[in-house]
Coordinates of C-alpha atoms and ligand atoms in Angstrom, one line a residue:
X967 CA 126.1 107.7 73.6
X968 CA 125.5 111.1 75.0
X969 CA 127.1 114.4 74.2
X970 CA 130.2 115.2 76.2
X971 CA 128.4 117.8 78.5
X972 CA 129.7 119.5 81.4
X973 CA 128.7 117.8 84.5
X974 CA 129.5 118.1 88.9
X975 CA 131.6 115.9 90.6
X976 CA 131.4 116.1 94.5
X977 CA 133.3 113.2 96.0
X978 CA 132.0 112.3 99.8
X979 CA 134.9 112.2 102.0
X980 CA 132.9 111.4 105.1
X981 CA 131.7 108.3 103.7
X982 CA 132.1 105.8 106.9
X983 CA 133.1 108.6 109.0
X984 CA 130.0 110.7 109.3
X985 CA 126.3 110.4 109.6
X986 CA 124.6 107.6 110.5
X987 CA 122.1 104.8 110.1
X988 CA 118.6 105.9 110.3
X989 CA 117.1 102.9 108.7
X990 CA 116.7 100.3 111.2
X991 CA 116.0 97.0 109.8
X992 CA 112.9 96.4 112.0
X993 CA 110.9 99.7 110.5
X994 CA 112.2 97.8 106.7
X995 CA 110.5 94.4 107.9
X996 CA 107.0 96.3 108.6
X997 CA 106.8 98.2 105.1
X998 CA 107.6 95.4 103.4
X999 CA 105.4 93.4 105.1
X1000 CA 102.4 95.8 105.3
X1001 CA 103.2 96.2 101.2
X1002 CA 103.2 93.0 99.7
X1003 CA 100.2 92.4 101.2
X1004 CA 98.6 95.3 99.4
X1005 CA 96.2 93.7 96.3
X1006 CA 97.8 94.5 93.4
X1007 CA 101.5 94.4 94.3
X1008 CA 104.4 92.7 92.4
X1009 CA 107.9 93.6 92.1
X1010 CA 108.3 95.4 88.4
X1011 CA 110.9 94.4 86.4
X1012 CA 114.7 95.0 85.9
X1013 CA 115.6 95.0 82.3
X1014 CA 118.9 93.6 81.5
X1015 CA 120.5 96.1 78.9
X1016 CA 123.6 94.9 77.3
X1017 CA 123.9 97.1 74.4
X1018 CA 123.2 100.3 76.4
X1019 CA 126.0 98.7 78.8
X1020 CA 128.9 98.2 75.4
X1021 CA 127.9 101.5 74.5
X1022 CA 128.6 103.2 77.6
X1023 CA 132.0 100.5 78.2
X1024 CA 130.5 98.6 81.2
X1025 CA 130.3 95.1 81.7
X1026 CA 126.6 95.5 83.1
X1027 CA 123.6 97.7 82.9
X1028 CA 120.4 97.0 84.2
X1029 CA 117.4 99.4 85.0
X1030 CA 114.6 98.9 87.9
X1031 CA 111.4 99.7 86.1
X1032 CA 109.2 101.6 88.3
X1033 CA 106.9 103.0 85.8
X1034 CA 104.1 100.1 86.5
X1035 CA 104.1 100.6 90.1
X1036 CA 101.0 100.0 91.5
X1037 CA 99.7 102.1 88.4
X1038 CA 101.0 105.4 89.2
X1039 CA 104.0 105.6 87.1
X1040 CA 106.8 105.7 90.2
X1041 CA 107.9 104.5 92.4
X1042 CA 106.1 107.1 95.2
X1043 CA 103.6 104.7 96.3
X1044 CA 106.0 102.5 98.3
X1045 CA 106.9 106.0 100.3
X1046 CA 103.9 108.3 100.7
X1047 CA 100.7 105.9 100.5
X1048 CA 102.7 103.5 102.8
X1049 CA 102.8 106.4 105.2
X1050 CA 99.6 107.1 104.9
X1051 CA 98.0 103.5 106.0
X1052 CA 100.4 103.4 108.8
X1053 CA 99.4 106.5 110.3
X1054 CA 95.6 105.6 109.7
X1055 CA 96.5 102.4 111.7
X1056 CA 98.5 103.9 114.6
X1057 CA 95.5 106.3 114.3
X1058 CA 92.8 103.7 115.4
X1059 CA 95.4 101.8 117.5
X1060 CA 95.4 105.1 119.8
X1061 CA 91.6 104.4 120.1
X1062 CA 92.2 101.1 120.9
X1063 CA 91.1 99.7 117.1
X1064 CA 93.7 97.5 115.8
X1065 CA 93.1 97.7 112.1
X1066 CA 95.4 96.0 109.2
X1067 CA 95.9 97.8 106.1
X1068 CA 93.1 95.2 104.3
X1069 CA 90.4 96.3 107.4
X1070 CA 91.4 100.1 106.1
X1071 CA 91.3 99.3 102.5
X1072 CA 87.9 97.6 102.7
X1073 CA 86.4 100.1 104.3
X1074 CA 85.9 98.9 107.9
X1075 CA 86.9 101.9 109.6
X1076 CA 86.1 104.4 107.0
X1077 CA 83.6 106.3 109.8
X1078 CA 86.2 107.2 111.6
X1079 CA 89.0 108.0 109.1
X1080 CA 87.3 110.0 106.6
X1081 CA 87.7 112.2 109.7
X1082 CA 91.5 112.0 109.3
X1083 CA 93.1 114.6 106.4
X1084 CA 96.7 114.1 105.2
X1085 CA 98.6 116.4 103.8
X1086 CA 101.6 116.9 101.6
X1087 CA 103.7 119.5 99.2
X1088 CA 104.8 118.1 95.7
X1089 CA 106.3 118.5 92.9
X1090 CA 103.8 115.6 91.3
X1091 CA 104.5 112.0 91.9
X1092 CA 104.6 112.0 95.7
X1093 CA 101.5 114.0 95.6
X1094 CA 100.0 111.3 94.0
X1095 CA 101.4 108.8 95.9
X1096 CA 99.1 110.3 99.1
X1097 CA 96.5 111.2 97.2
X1098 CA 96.4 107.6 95.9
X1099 CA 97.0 106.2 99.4
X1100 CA 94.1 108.2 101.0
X1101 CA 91.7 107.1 98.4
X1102 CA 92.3 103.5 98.7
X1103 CA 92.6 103.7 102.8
X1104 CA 89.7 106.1 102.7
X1105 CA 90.9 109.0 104.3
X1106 CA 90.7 113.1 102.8
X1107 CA 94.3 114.2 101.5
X1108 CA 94.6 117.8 100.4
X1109 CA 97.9 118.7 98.6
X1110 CA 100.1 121.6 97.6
X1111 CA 101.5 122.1 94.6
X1112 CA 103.9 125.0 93.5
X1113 CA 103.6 127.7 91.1
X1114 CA 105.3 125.0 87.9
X1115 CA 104.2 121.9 88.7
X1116 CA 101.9 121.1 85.5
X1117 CA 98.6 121.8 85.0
X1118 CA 98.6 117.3 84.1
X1119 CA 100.7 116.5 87.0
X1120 CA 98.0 118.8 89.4
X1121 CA 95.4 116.4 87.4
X1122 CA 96.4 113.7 87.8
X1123 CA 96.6 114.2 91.4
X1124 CA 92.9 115.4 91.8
X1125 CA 91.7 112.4 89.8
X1126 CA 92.6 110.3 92.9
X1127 CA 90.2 112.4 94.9
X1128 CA 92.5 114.6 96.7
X1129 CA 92.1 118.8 97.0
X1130 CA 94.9 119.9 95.4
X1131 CA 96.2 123.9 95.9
X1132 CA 98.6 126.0 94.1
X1133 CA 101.1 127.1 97.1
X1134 CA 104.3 129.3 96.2
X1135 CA 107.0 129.5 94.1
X1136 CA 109.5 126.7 94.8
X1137 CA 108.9 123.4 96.0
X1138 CA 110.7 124.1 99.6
X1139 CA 107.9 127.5 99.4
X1140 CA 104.9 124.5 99.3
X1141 CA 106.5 122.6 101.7
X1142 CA 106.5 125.1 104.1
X1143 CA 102.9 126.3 103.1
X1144 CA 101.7 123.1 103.5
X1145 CA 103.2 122.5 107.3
X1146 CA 102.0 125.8 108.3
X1147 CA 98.6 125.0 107.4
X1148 CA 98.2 121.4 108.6
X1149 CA 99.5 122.7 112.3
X1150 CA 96.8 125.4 111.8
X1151 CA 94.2 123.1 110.4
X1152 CA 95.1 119.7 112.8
X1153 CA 96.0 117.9 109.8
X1154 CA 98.8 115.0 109.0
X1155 CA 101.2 116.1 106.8
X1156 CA 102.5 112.8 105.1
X1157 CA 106.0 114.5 103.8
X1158 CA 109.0 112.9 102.0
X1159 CA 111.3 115.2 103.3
X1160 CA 112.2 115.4 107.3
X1161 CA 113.1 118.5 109.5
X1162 CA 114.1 119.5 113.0
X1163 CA 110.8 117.6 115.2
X1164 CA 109.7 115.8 112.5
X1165 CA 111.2 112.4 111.6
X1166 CA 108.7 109.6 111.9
X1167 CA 106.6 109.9 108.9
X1168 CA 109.8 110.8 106.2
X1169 CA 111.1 107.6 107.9
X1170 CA 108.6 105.4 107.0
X1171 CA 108.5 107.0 104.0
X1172 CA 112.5 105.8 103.1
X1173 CA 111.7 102.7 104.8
X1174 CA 108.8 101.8 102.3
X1175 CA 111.1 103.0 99.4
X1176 CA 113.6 100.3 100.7
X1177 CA 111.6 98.0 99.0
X1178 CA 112.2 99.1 95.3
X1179 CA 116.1 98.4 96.1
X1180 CA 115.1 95.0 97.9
X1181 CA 113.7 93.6 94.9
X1182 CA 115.9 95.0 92.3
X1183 CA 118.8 93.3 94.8
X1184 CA 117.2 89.9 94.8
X1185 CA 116.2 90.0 90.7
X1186 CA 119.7 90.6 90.5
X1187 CA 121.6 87.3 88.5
X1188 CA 125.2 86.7 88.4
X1189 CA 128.1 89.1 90.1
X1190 CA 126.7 91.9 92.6
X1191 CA 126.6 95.1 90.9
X1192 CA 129.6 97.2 91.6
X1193 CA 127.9 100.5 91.2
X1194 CA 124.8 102.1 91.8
X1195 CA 123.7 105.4 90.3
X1196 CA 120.5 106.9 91.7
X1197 CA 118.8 110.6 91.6
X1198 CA 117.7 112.4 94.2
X1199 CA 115.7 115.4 95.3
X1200 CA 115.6 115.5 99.0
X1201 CA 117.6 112.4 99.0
X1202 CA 115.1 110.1 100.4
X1203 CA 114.9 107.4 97.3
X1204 CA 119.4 107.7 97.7
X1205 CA 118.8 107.0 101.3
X1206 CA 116.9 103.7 101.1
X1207 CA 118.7 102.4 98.0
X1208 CA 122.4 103.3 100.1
X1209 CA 120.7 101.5 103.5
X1210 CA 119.6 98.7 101.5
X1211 CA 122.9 98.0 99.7
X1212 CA 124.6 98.0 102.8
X1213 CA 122.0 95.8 104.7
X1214 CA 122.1 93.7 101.6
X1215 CA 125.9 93.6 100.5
X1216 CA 127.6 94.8 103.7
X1217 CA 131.4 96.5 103.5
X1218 CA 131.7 94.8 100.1
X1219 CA 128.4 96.7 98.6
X1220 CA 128.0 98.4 95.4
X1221 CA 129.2 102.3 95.1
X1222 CA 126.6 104.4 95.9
X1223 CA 126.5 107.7 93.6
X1224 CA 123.7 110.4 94.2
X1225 CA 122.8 112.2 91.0
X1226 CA 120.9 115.5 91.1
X1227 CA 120.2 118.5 88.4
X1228 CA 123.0 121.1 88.3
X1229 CA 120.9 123.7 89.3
X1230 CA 119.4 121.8 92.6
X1231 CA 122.5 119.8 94.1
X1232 CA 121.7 120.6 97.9
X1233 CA 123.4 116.4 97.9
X1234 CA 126.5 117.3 96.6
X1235 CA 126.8 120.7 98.9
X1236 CA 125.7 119.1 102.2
X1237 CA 128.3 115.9 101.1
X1238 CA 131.2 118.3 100.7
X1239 CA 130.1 120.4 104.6
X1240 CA 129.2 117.4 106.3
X1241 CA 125.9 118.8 107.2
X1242 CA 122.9 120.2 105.5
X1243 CA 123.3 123.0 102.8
X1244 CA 120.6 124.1 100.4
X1245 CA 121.3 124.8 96.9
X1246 CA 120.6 128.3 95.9
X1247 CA 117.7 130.0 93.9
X1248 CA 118.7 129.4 90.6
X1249 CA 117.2 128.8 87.3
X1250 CA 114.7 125.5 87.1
X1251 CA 114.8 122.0 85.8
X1252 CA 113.2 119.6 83.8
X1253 CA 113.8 117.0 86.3
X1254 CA 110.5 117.9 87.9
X1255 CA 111.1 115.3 91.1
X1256 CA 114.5 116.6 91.5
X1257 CA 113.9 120.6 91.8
X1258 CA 114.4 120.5 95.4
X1259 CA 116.8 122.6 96.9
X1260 CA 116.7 121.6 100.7
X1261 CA 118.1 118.0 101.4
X1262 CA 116.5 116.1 103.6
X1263 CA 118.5 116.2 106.9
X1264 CA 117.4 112.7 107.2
X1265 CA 118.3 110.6 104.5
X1266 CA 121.6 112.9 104.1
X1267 CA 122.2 111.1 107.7
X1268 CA 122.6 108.0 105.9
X1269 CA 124.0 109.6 102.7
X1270 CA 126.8 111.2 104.6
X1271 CA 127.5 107.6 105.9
X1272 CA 127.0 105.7 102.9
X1273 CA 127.4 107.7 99.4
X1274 CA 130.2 107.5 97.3
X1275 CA 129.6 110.7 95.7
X1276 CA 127.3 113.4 94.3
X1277 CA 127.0 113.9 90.6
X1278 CA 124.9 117.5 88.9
X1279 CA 124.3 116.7 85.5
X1280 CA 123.0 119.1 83.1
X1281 CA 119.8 120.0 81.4
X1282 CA 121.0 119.5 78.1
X1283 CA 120.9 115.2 78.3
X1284 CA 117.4 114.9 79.5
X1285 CA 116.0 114.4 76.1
X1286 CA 119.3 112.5 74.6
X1287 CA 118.5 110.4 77.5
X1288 CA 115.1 109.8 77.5
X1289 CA 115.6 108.7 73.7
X1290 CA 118.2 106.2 74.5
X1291 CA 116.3 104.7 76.0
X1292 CA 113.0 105.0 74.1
X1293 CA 114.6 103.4 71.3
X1294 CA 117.3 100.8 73.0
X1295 CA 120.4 100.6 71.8
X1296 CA 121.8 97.9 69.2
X1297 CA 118.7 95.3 70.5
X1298 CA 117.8 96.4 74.1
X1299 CA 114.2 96.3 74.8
X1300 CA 112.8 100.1 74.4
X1301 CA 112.4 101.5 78.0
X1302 CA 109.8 104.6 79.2
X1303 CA 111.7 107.1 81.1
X1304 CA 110.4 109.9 82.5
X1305 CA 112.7 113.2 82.4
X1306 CA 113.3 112.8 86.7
X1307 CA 113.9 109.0 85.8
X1308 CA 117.1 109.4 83.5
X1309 CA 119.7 111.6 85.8
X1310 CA 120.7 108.5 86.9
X1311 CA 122.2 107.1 83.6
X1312 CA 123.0 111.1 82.3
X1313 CA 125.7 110.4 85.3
X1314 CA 126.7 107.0 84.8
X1315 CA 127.4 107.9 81.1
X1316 CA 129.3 111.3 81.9
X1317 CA 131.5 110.3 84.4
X1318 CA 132.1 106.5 82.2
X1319 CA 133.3 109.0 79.9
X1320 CA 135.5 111.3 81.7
X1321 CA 138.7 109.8 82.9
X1322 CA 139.4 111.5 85.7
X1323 CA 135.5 110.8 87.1
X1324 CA 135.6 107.3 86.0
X1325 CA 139.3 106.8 87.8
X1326 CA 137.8 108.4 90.8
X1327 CA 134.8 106.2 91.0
X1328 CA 136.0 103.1 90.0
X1329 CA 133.8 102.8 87.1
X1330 CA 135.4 100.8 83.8
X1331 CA 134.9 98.0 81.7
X1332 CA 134.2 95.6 84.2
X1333 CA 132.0 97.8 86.1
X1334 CA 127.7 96.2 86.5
X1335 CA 125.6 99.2 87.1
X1336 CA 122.2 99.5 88.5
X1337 CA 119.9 102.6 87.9
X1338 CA 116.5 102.8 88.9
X1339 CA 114.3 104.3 86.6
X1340 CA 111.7 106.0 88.7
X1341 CA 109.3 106.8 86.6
X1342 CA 107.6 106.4 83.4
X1343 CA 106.0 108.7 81.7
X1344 CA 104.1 110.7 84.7
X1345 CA 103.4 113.7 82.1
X1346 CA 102.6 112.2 78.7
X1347 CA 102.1 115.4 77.5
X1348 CA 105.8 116.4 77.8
X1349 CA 107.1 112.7 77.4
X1350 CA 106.1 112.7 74.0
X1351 CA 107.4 116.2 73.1
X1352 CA 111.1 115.3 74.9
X1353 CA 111.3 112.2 73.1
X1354 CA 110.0 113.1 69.7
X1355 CA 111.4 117.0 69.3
X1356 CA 113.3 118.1 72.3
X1357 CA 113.8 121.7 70.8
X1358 CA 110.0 121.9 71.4
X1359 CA 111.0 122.1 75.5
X1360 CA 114.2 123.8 75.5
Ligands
LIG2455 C1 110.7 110.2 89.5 C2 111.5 110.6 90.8 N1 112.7 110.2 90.9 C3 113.4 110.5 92.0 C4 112.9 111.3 93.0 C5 113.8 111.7 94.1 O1 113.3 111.3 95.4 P1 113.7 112.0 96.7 O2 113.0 113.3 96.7 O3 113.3 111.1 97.8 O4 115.2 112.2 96.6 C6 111.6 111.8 92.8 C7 111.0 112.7 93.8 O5 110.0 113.2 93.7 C8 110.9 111.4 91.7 O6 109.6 111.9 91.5

C-alpha cells in the first residue's frame, strides 16, 4: 500500500507506571456541554474503509473526518475557540456577569470584550481556531506565525479578523515570542501547548479536543477498536484521544500509538526519559501541525500514563498517503487528507508491515484501527500539488 520506508519505533515502558491523569472528567463534561450547544455543531463523520483495511491486513479501519469541523478544516476549533469563550466567560464572571457562550456569541457583552485580546503562536490550524473563536465571541485575537508557515495558512487566519505577525524561526521561537509579548502587552495567550505556571488554558484546550474521540467512540459499531493511531505535535490531540479511550474503554481500551514526523519526535524522546525532551533542530516537515519540537509537559503527563508507543515516520509517505486516500482503495469512499492528517495511517501501515513492529504492538489481521484524520485540506494550494505530482514538493 505504501513503500517499505524506514520509520521510529519508541515503545513506552512507563505506560501505567508513570505520569498521570490530567483530564478530569468534570473539565470533559463542560467542553462538551458548552460545544454542542454551539450553532452549527454536529459530530463529522467516521468513514468505514474496508478495502484500505484488506490492503493493509487488518480486520478494521475507520477514519474520524475532521475536515468539516465547524468549517475550518480540523479539528482546532474544539481546542482553541473553546478556550477562548471560556475565558471570555470567566472573564465577565470576575465582574460579576454570568454570560453563556450564546450571550457572547450574540453579542451581549461585546462592550466589554472587544477589550479583551487573545493571543496565540501557530503553525496554522490552531491559529485559526482562535482567530475563529474571537470573531464569533467578539473578542481581538492577534497571532504569531513563524518564518514557514504559508503565506495561505497566514490568510486564512487574517480572514477571520485576527492580526497575524511573522515571529521567528521555529514554531517553539513563536511560541515564545508570543508569551513574551502578551505578559508585556496584558494579553491572554490562548496556547495549545502548556509550561511550568501555565496549565489552565492548554487544559481546556485537550479537554475540548476530547470531544472528537467521544464521538468517534460512540459512532463506533461492532467490536471496540483494538488500536488507535494518532499524530501529534505537542501531544495535546494524543492526550485527549489516550484520556478518552481510557474513560471510555477502561483497562481493556484500545492501544494508544502516538505518531510524529521523524525529524520532530519530542513524543517518542520524552516516552523513552520519562520526562520532557525536545527534539533537536533538524531539517523541517511537511507535516505543518506536527513541526513542533517541545512536547507539551502536559498532555505527555497523560501520554506517559497511557501510550503504547511513539512512532517517527518519514517524509517520503506524505504524498503516497495522501493519495490513498484521495482515491480509496478497491471501493472505499475517496477521503481529503491533509499532509498533518495522514501520519497517523503512514504508521499504522509501516509498522502492519514490519514484523517485528507489528509483533510488538499487537497489530495483525484481527486488529480494528481508528485514525483521526485531522484535517482536510487546510492549504489547497499544496493539497492539490501533493496529491496530483508530489515531485512538485519534494
Ligand atoms: C492537523 C493536525 N493534526 C494534529 C495536530 C497535533 O496536535 P497537537 O499539537 O495537540 O499534538 C495538529 C496540530 O496543530 C494539527 O494541525
Amino acid at each position: 500500500m505504501l513503500p517499505a520506508l524506514p520509520f521510529r519505533l519508541t515503545l513506552n515502558r512507563f505506560r501505567g507506571r508513570a505520569g498521570r491523569p490530567v483530564l478530569d472528567p468534570a473539565g470533559f463534561a463542560e467542553a462538551k456541554a458548552a460545544i454542542t450547544a454551539w450553532p452549527g455543531y454536529a459530530p463529522t463523520p467516521l468513514h468505514d474503509l474496508p478495502g484500505l483495511a484488506a490492503g493493509l491486513g487488518v480486520a478494521a479501519l475507520r477514519w474520524k473526518d475532521e475536515g468539516g469541523r465547524f468549517g475550518l478544516g480540523s479539528f482546532k476549533a474544539l481546542g482553541g475557540a473553546y478556550a477562548v469563550a471560556r475565558h471570555l466567560r470567566q472573564t465577565l464572571a470576575a465582574e460579576g456577569v454570568d454570560a453563556t457562550d450564546a450571550d457572547l456569541a450574540a453579542g451581549h457583552f461585546a462592550d466589554r470584550t472587544r477589550s479583551v485580546t487573545v493571543a496565540c503562536a501557530t503553525d496554522g490550524n490552531h491559529g485559526r481556531a482562535v482567530a475563529w473563536g474571537a470573531q464569533r465571541f467578539h473578542c481581538r485575537a492577534v497571532v504569531f506565525v513563524h518564518a514557514t508557515v504559508s503565506a495561505g495558512r497566514a490568510e486564512a487566519i487574517a480572514r477571520f479578523g485576527a492580526e497575524v505577525r511573522r515571529a521567528g524561526a521555529t514554531y517553539d521561537d513563536a511560541v515564545r515570542l508570543c508569551a513574551e509579548t502578551a505578559a508585556r502587552e496584558g494579553w491572554t495567550v490562548i496556547s495549545d501547548t502548556s509550561w511550568p505556571g501555565y496549565e489552565e488554558i492548554p487544559r481546556a484546550v485537550m479537554q475540548g479536543y476530547r470531544l472528537m474521540a467521544a464521538e468517534a467512540f460512540a459512532q463506533w459499531r461492532g467490536d471496540p477498536p483494538t488500536h488507535v493511531f494518532i499524530q501529534a505535535g505537542v501531544g495535546g490531540a494524543a492526550a485527549a484521544v489516550a484520556a478518552q479511550a481510557a474513560a471510555t474503554f477502561g483497562e481493556r481500551g484500545p492501544r494508544v500509538i502516538v505518531v510524529e514526523p521523524m525529524a520532530f519526535d519530542g513524543i517518542a524522546r520524552s516516552l523513552a526519559a520519562g520526562r520532557a525532551v525536545p527534539s533537536p533542530p533538524g531539517p523541517d516537515t511537511l507535516m505543518a501541525g506536527l513541526a513542533c519540537a517541545e512536547p507539551s509537559p502536559l498532555a505527555l503527563e497523560e501520554l506517559l500514563l497511557r501510550a503504547e508507543a511513539a512512532l517517527g515516520v518519514p517524509e517520503e509517505a506524505v504524498a503516497p498517503a495522501m493519495r490513498l486516500l484521495a482515491r480509496g482503495v478497491r471501493g472505499d469512499p475517496p477521503v481529503v487528507a491533509g499532509e498533518s492528517a495522514v501520519a497517523g495511517l503512514i504508521g499504522l501501515a509501516l509498522a502492519r508491515a514490519n514484523r517485528g513492529a507489528a509483533m510488538a504492538l499487537g497489530l495483525g489481521p484481527g486488529s480494528r484501527v481508528l485514525l483521526f484524520g485531522t484535517e482536510g485540506a487546510t492549504d489547497p494550494d499544496l493539497y492539490a500539488r501533493l496529491v496530483a505530482c508530489p515531485e512538485a514538493v519534494a
